[in-house]
Tab-separated table of C-alpha atoms in Angstrom:
chain	number	residue	atom	x	y	z
A	744	UNK	CA	63.506	-21.265	155.920
A	745	UNK	CA	64.603	-23.087	153.751
A	746	UNK	CA	64.828	-25.925	156.087
A	747	UNK	CA	62.223	-25.832	157.675
A	748	UNK	CA	60.593	-26.525	153.827
A	749	UNK	CA	62.800	-29.557	153.147
A	750	UNK	CA	62.850	-31.263	156.123
A	751	UNK	CA	61.066	-34.605	156.321
A	752	UNK	CA	59.702	-36.348	158.630
A	753	UNK	CA	56.780	-38.383	157.270
A	754	UNK	CA	57.278	-39.550	153.251
A	755	UNK	CA	53.596	-37.363	153.042
A	756	UNK	CA	55.200	-34.237	154.422
A	757	UNK	CA	58.160	-34.645	152.545
A	758	UNK	CA	56.548	-35.674	149.001
A	759	UNK	CA	54.392	-32.572	148.975
A	760	UNK	CA	56.422	-31.045	150.135
A	761	UNK	CA	59.310	-31.978	147.383
A	762	UNK	CA	56.476	-30.806	145.412
A	763	UNK	CA	55.843	-27.218	145.875
A	764	UNK	CA	59.785	-26.560	146.320
A	765	UNK	CA	60.158	-27.867	142.584
A	766	UNK	CA	57.017	-26.156	141.492
A	767	UNK	CA	58.557	-22.822	143.636
A	768	UNK	CA	62.206	-23.867	141.635
A	769	UNK	CA	59.623	-23.166	138.273
A	770	UNK	CA	58.911	-20.899	138.867
A	771	UNK	CA	61.732	-18.304	139.952
A	772	UNK	CA	63.658	-19.919	136.977
A	773	UNK	CA	60.552	-19.486	134.644
A	774	UNK	CA	60.459	-15.480	135.379
A	775	UNK	CA	63.050	-13.308	134.276
A	776	UNK	CA	61.521	-14.323	130.255
A	777	UNK	CA	59.016	-11.795	130.869
A	778	UNK	CA	61.237	-10.073	132.217
A	779	UNK	CA	63.708	-10.313	129.232
A	780	UNK	CA	60.648	-10.153	126.532
A	781	UNK	CA	59.128	-6.884	127.947
A	782	UNK	CA	63.218	-5.055	127.691
A	783	UNK	CA	63.101	-5.656	124.283
A	784	UNK	CA	60.302	-3.851	123.013
A	785	UNK	CA	62.198	-1.111	124.924
A	786	UNK	CA	65.287	-1.465	124.170
A	787	UNK	CA	66.829	0.985	120.249
A	788	UNK	CA	69.872	-1.021	120.366
A	789	UNK	CA	70.308	-3.159	117.462
A	790	UNK	CA	71.103	-5.745	119.248
A	791	UNK	CA	68.894	-5.000	121.588
A	792	UNK	CA	67.493	-8.670	121.076
A	793	UNK	CA	70.545	-10.584	122.044
A	794	UNK	CA	71.130	-7.808	124.331
A	795	UNK	CA	68.238	-8.866	126.416
A	796	UNK	CA	68.834	-12.728	125.831
A	797	UNK	CA	72.527	-11.732	127.656
A	798	UNK	CA	71.130	-10.119	130.013
A	799	UNK	CA	68.552	-13.406	131.090
A	800	UNK	CA	71.324	-15.472	130.648
A	801	UNK	CA	72.769	-13.486	133.402
A	802	UNK	CA	70.127	-13.006	135.301
A	803	UNK	CA	69.209	-16.818	135.324
A	804	UNK	CA	72.711	-18.009	135.976
A	805	UNK	CA	72.525	-15.509	138.914
A	806	UNK	CA	68.976	-16.855	140.495
A	807	UNK	CA	70.443	-20.889	139.814
A	808	UNK	CA	74.316	-20.106	142.034
A	809	UNK	CA	71.416	-17.912	144.588
A	810	UNK	CA	68.894	-20.989	144.378
A	811	UNK	CA	71.748	-23.426	144.840
A	812	UNK	CA	73.599	-21.714	147.902
A	813	UNK	CA	69.442	-21.982	149.488
A	814	UNK	CA	68.537	-25.270	148.852
A	815	UNK	CA	70.178	-27.924	151.248
A	816	UNK	CA	74.137	-29.525	149.323
A	817	UNK	CA	73.681	-27.844	146.863
A	818	UNK	CA	69.770	-28.579	145.540
A	819	UNK	CA	69.403	-32.801	143.674
A	820	UNK	CA	69.427	-32.687	139.241
A	821	UNK	CA	65.825	-33.258	139.456
A	822	UNK	CA	65.860	-29.348	141.659
A	823	UNK	CA	68.534	-28.528	139.089
A	824	UNK	CA	66.255	-29.465	135.747
A	825	UNK	CA	63.983	-26.091	135.829
A	826	UNK	CA	67.636	-23.399	135.706
A	827	UNK	CA	69.071	-26.285	132.591
A	828	UNK	CA	66.679	-26.270	130.701
A	829	UNK	CA	66.402	-22.277	130.814
A	830	UNK	CA	69.864	-21.257	130.578
A	831	UNK	CA	70.067	-23.838	127.878
A	832	UNK	CA	66.691	-22.028	126.287
A	833	UNK	CA	68.796	-18.802	126.555
A	834	UNK	CA	71.712	-20.265	125.226
A	835	UNK	CA	70.661	-21.246	121.596
A	836	UNK	CA	68.431	-17.629	121.990
A	837	UNK	CA	71.961	-15.878	122.094
A	838	UNK	CA	73.564	-17.918	119.395
A	839	UNK	CA	70.360	-18.007	117.105
A	840	UNK	CA	69.936	-14.016	117.394
A	841	UNK	CA	72.798	-12.431	114.414
A	842	UNK	CA	74.771	-10.494	115.524
A	843	UNK	CA	74.518	-6.762	113.787
A	844	UNK	CA	77.248	-4.919	115.958
A	845	UNK	CA	79.788	-4.657	117.638
A	846	UNK	CA	78.194	-4.761	121.145
A	847	UNK	CA	76.614	-7.890	120.013
A	848	UNK	CA	79.799	-9.677	118.834
A	849	UNK	CA	81.522	-8.362	121.898
A	850	UNK	CA	78.148	-10.767	122.947
A	851	UNK	CA	78.564	-13.673	121.441
A	852	UNK	CA	82.795	-13.252	121.907
A	853	UNK	CA	82.297	-14.119	125.436
A	854	UNK	CA	80.209	-16.615	124.803
A	855	UNK	CA	82.699	-18.314	123.412
A	856	UNK	CA	85.576	-17.828	125.658
A	857	UNK	CA	84.137	-19.187	128.429
A	858	UNK	CA	82.663	-22.233	126.023
A	859	UNK	CA	86.682	-22.766	125.187
A	860	UNK	CA	88.252	-21.923	128.844
A	861	UNK	CA	86.506	-23.798	130.586
A	862	UNK	CA	86.881	-22.828	133.921
A	863	UNK	CA	84.110	-21.698	136.322
A	864	UNK	CA	87.147	-18.532	136.419
A	865	UNK	CA	86.414	-18.073	132.480
A	866	UNK	CA	83.362	-17.975	132.548
A	867	UNK	CA	83.038	-15.818	135.422
A	868	UNK	CA	85.096	-13.297	133.997
A	869	UNK	CA	82.998	-13.935	130.218
A	870	UNK	CA	79.730	-13.584	132.133
A	871	UNK	CA	79.064	-11.577	134.427
A	872	UNK	CA	82.314	-9.565	134.090
A	873	UNK	CA	83.907	-10.099	136.977
A	874	UNK	CA	87.897	-9.439	136.867
A	875	UNK	CA	90.663	-11.525	135.638
A	876	UNK	CA	92.241	-13.416	138.740
A	877	UNK	CA	95.987	-13.713	138.415
A	878	UNK	CA	95.470	-17.836	138.627
A	879	UNK	CA	93.588	-18.045	135.785
A	880	UNK	CA	95.909	-15.729	133.364
A	881	UNK	CA	98.803	-17.668	134.579
A	882	UNK	CA	96.485	-21.197	133.194
A	883	UNK	CA	95.668	-19.286	130.052
A	884	UNK	CA	97.555	-19.900	127.213
A	885	UNK	CA	99.013	-17.536	124.205
A	886	UNK	CA	95.710	-17.958	122.267
A	887	UNK	CA	93.094	-17.575	125.769
A	888	UNK	CA	95.373	-14.137	125.903
A	889	UNK	CA	95.002	-13.135	122.113
A	890	UNK	CA	91.327	-14.163	122.547
A	891	UNK	CA	90.173	-12.547	125.550
A	892	UNK	CA	92.727	-9.062	124.305
A	893	UNK	CA	89.924	-9.508	120.688
A	894	UNK	CA	87.096	-9.309	122.812
A	895	UNK	CA	88.360	-6.283	124.782
A	896	UNK	CA	89.359	-4.619	121.224
A	897	UNK	CA	85.846	-5.295	120.246
A	898	UNK	CA	84.726	-4.180	123.467
A	899	UNK	CA	85.965	-1.270	122.868
A	900	UNK	CA	84.628	-0.323	119.313
A	901	UNK	CA	81.634	-0.120	120.516
A	902	UNK	CA	81.554	1.642	122.523
A	903	UNK	CA	83.581	3.950	120.449
A	904	UNK	CA	86.495	4.636	122.319
A	905	UNK	CA	88.997	4.409	118.756
A	906	UNK	CA	88.410	4.692	115.647
B	869	UNK	CA	98.392	6.056	106.898
B	870	UNK	CA	94.823	3.278	107.258
B	871	UNK	CA	94.122	2.537	110.702
B	872	UNK	CA	94.860	-1.147	110.778
B	873	UNK	CA	97.849	-1.418	108.447
B	874	UNK	CA	99.943	-2.527	110.957
B	875	UNK	CA	97.422	-5.506	111.290
B	876	UNK	CA	96.460	-5.591	107.682
B	877	UNK	CA	99.737	-5.732	106.996
B	878	UNK	CA	100.521	-8.816	109.248
B	879	UNK	CA	97.901	-10.523	107.861
B	880	UNK	CA	99.473	-10.761	103.991
B	881	UNK	CA	102.201	-11.643	106.286
B	882	UNK	CA	100.821	-14.424	108.272
B	883	UNK	CA	98.986	-15.920	105.323
B	884	UNK	CA	101.865	-15.699	102.788
B	885	UNK	CA	103.665	-17.931	105.463
B	886	UNK	CA	100.803	-19.947	106.549
B	887	UNK	CA	100.298	-21.242	102.360
B	888	UNK	CA	104.336	-21.399	101.816
B	889	UNK	CA	104.011	-24.199	104.767
B	890	UNK	CA	101.609	-26.018	102.869
B	891	UNK	CA	102.784	-25.417	98.973
B	892	UNK	CA	106.184	-26.691	100.828
B	893	UNK	CA	104.974	-30.149	102.037
B	894	UNK	CA	105.376	-33.513	99.580
B	895	UNK	CA	103.097	-36.216	101.574
B	896	UNK	CA	105.525	-38.633	99.738
B	897	UNK	CA	109.044	-37.608	100.581
B	898	UNK	CA	110.229	-38.775	104.214
B	899	UNK	CA	113.582	-37.726	104.454
B	900	UNK	CA	114.572	-35.742	107.318
B	901	UNK	CA	115.613	-32.535	105.430
B	902	UNK	CA	112.296	-32.326	104.281
B	903	UNK	CA	111.198	-32.845	108.044
B	904	UNK	CA	112.936	-29.830	108.941
B	905	UNK	CA	112.005	-27.792	105.828
B	906	UNK	CA	108.603	-28.369	107.003
B	907	UNK	CA	109.216	-27.377	110.456
B	908	UNK	CA	110.368	-24.159	109.790
B	909	UNK	CA	108.220	-23.251	107.833
B	910	UNK	CA	105.382	-23.292	109.921
B	911	UNK	CA	107.464	-21.950	113.472
B	912	UNK	CA	107.120	-19.518	110.657
B	913	UNK	CA	103.803	-19.158	110.414
B	914	UNK	CA	103.269	-18.944	113.958
B	915	UNK	CA	105.912	-16.552	114.749
B	916	UNK	CA	104.130	-14.680	111.696
B	917	UNK	CA	100.721	-15.321	113.489
B	918	UNK	CA	101.468	-14.346	116.874
B	919	UNK	CA	102.521	-10.506	116.002
B	920	UNK	CA	99.131	-10.833	114.194
B	921	UNK	CA	97.898	-11.404	117.158
B	922	UNK	CA	100.182	-9.542	119.470
B	923	UNK	CA	98.447	-6.348	117.950
B	924	UNK	CA	95.470	-3.919	119.510
B	925	UNK	CA	93.584	-3.256	116.727
B	926	UNK	CA	91.692	-0.286	116.354
B	927	UNK	CA	88.940	-1.200	114.027
B	928	UNK	CA	86.103	-3.418	112.688
B	929	UNK	CA	88.621	-4.894	109.612
B	930	UNK	CA	91.641	-5.056	111.497
B	931	UNK	CA	89.339	-7.365	114.641
B	932	UNK	CA	87.831	-9.422	111.757
B	933	UNK	CA	91.313	-9.876	110.793
B	934	UNK	CA	93.337	-11.287	113.801
B	935	UNK	CA	89.169	-13.579	114.599
B	936	UNK	CA	90.157	-14.936	112.142
B	937	UNK	CA	94.320	-16.187	113.020
B	938	UNK	CA	92.172	-16.789	116.605
B	939	UNK	CA	89.832	-19.106	114.419
B	940	UNK	CA	92.673	-20.798	112.793
B	941	UNK	CA	94.387	-21.820	115.358
B	942	UNK	CA	91.408	-22.474	117.973
B	943	UNK	CA	89.812	-23.843	115.631
B	944	UNK	CA	91.545	-27.352	114.979
B	945	UNK	CA	91.107	-29.084	117.695
B	946	UNK	CA	90.148	-27.171	120.133
B	947	UNK	CA	87.080	-25.530	119.808
B	948	UNK	CA	83.312	-27.586	119.251
B	949	UNK	CA	82.395	-27.273	115.592
B	950	UNK	CA	79.896	-25.490	116.329
B	951	UNK	CA	82.002	-22.879	117.754
B	952	UNK	CA	84.503	-22.241	114.926
B	953	UNK	CA	81.931	-22.027	112.855
B	954	UNK	CA	80.490	-19.369	114.904
B	955	UNK	CA	83.765	-17.888	115.081
B	956	UNK	CA	84.236	-18.167	111.499
B	957	UNK	CA	80.082	-15.992	111.146
B	958	UNK	CA	81.804	-13.769	113.286
B	959	UNK	CA	84.142	-12.812	111.670
B	960	UNK	CA	82.222	-12.251	108.935
B	961	UNK	CA	80.138	-10.178	110.456
B	962	UNK	CA	82.683	-7.918	111.685
B	963	UNK	CA	84.528	-6.911	108.446
B	964	UNK	CA	81.423	-5.975	106.768
B	965	UNK	CA	80.774	-3.351	109.870
């Protein structure tokens, strides 16, 4: 149980549990790098590297959320640090890899949309492809709606759904 | 009829309206009449941009033209520099796709 890991009956036990917890979190945060890299080699899409980095970014966020849900009070800044380092590195990779096809452009637009609207709901819609809530749709201005419509159009182009 | 012809037309109209609004402005003319003229020109530019934005792109070129409008609109102080720059590059990528 997570609670037993975090119980600190004495300073010495607390320190060692804290170190063990940190090592575990760092290992979890580092693991998807290997998976993302392996999937690049197998892929044949022109934007394969970018798509793999995107999947890695999504996976890293899910793991970060899962870790926060398990940790008391969502964890400390120190607990979050390895996840944030990994997310920053993956975001930098996504930004650095040029998009060669519509699919890659769509992913970059999704990242820009999440950064632009700057709400948790927008982030979940853009990054995890969750349905847009009515509240988010209400809060978005005309430019935001056009931005989202453009992403959907580019994704339709990527899927070959239109000319 | 060319695919996205309506977007090409709307983009040209928006650019023309934007150039007109910029050309009308005289920094040394502080009159109300000039102020109203400029305001009207920028309203026309905004409406032309919105007409462009409401269309649905069916080609990469059409999407690129809409992205250029979005870049102009969002880039004016609301996006971080990196994002603005990336939007510009993406418009270029879309245009050549």
